[in-house]
PDB file of C-alpha atoms in Angstrom:
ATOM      1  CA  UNK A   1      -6.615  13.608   3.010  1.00  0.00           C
ATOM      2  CA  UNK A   2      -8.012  12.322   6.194  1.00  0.00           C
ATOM      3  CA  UNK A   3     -11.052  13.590   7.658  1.00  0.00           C
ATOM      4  CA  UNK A   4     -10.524  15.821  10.922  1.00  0.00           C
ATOM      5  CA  UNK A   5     -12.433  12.870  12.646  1.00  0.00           C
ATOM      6  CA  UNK A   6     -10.061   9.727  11.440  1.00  0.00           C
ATOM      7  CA  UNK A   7     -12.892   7.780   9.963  1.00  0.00           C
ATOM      8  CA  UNK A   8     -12.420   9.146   5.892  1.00  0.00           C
ATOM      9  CA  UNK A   9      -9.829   8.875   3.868  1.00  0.00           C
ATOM     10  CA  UNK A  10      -9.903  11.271   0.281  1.00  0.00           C
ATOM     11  CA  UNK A  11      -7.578  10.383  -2.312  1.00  0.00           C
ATOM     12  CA  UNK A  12      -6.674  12.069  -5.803  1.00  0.00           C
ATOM     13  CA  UNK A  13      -5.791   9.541  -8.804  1.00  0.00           C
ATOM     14  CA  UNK A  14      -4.509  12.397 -11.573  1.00  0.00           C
ATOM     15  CA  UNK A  15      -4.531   8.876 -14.221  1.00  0.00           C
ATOM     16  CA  UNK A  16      -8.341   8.905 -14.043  1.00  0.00           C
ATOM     17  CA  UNK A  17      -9.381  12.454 -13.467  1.00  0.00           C
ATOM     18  CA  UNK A  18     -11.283  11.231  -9.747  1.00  0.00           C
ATOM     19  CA  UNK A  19     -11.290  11.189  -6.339  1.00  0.00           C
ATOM     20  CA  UNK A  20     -12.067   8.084  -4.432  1.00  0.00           C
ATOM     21  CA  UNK A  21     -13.684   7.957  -0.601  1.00  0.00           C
ATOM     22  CA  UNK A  22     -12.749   5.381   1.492  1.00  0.00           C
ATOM     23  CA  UNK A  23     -14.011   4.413   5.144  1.00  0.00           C
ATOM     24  CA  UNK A  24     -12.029   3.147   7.941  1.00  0.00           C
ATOM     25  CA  UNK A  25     -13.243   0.341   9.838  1.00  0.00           C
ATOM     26  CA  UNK A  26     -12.883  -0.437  13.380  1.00  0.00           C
ATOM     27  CA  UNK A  27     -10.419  -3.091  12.128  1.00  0.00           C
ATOM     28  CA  UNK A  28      -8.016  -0.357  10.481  1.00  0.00           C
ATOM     29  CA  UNK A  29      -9.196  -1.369   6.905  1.00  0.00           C
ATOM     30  CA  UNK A  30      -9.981   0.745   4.223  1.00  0.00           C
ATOM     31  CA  UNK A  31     -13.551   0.261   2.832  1.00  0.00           C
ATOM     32  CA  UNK A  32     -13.858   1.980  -0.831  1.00  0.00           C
ATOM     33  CA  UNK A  33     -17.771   4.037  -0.410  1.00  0.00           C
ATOM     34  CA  UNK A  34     -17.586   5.816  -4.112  1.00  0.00           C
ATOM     35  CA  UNK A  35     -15.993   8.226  -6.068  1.00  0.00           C
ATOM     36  CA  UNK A  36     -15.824  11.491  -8.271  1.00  0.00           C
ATOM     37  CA  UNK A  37     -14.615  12.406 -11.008  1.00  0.00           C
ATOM     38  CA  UNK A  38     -13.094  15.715 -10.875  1.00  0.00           C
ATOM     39  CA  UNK A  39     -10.770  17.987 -13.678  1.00  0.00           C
ATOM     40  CA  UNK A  40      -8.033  17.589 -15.203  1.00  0.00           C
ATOM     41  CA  UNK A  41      -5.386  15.403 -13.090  1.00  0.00           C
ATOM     42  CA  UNK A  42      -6.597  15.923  -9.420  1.00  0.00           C
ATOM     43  CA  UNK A  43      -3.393  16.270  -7.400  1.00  0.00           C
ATOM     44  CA  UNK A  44      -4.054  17.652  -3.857  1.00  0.00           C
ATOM     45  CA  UNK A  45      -6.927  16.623  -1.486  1.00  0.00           C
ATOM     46  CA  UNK A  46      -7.864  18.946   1.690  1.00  0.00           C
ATOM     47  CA  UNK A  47     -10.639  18.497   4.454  1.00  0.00           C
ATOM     48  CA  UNK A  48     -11.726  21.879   6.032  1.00  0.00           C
ATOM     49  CA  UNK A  49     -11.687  21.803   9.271  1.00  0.00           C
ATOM     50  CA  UNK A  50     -15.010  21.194  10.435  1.00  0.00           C
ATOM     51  CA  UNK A  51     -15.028  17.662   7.911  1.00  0.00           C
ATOM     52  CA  UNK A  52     -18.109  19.010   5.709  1.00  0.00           C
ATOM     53  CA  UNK A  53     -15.836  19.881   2.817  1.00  0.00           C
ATOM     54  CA  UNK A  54     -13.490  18.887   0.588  1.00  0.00           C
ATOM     55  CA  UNK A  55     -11.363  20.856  -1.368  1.00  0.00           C
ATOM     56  CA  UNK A  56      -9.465  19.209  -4.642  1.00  0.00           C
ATOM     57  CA  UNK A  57      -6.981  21.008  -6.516  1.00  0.00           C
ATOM     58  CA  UNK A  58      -5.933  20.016 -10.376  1.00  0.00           C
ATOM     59  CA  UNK A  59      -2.647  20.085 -11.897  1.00  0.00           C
ATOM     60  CA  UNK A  60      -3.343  20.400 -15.554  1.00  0.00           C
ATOM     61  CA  UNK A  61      -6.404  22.670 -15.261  1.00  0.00           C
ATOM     62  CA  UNK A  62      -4.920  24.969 -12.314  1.00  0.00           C
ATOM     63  CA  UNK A  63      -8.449  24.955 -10.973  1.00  0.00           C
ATOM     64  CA  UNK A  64      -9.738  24.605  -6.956  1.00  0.00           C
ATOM     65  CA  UNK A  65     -13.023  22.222  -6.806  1.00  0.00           C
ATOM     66  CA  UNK A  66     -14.935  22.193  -3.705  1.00  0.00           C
ATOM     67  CA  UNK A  67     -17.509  19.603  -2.566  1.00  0.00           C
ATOM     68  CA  UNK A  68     -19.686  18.925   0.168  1.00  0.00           C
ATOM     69  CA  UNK A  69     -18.772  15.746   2.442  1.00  0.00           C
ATOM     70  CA  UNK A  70     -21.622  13.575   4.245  1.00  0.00           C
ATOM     71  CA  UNK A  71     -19.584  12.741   7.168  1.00  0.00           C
ATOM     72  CA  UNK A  72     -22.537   9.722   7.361  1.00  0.00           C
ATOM     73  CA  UNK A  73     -22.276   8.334   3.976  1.00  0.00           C
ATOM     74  CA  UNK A  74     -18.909   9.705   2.672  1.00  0.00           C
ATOM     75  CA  UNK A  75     -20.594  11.159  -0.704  1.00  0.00           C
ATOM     76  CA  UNK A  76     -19.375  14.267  -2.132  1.00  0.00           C
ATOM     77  CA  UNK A  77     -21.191  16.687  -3.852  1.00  0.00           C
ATOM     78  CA  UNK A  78     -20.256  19.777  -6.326  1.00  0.00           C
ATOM     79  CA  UNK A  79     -20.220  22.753  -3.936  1.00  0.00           C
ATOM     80  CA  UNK A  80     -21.506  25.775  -5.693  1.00  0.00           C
TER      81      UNK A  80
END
């Protein structure tokens, strides 16, 4: 998922159970920040609309995680 502002990109790897943040540069390039791990086989990645969270759905687990978003840093955080 991109972010609603272009500069985040939010990607599900079901293999490894995370999700991984990535920054665009001014260049175009993708610059990996971190990542999370999340249930069981992350599938589907979703920004809300104002970019301050990120909702992750799993395929295994049939269960909705929701994080916060630093639209400065690109961290996530468990949303509770």
């Amino acid at each position: 998922a991109v972010s609603p502002d272009g500069r985040w990109l939010v990607t599900a790897d079901l293999g490894v159970n995370r999700v991984t943040v990535y920054r665009r540069e001014s260049s175009g390039a993708l610059t990996a920040v971190g990542f999370t791990t999340v249930g069981v086989a992350p599938r589907a990645v979703a920004f809300d609309s104002t970019g301050l969270f990120v909702a992750v759905t799993t395929f295994f687990a049939d269960e909705l995680e929701v994080f916060a978003f630093a639209p400065t840093t690109g961290a996530l955080t468990p949303f509770a």
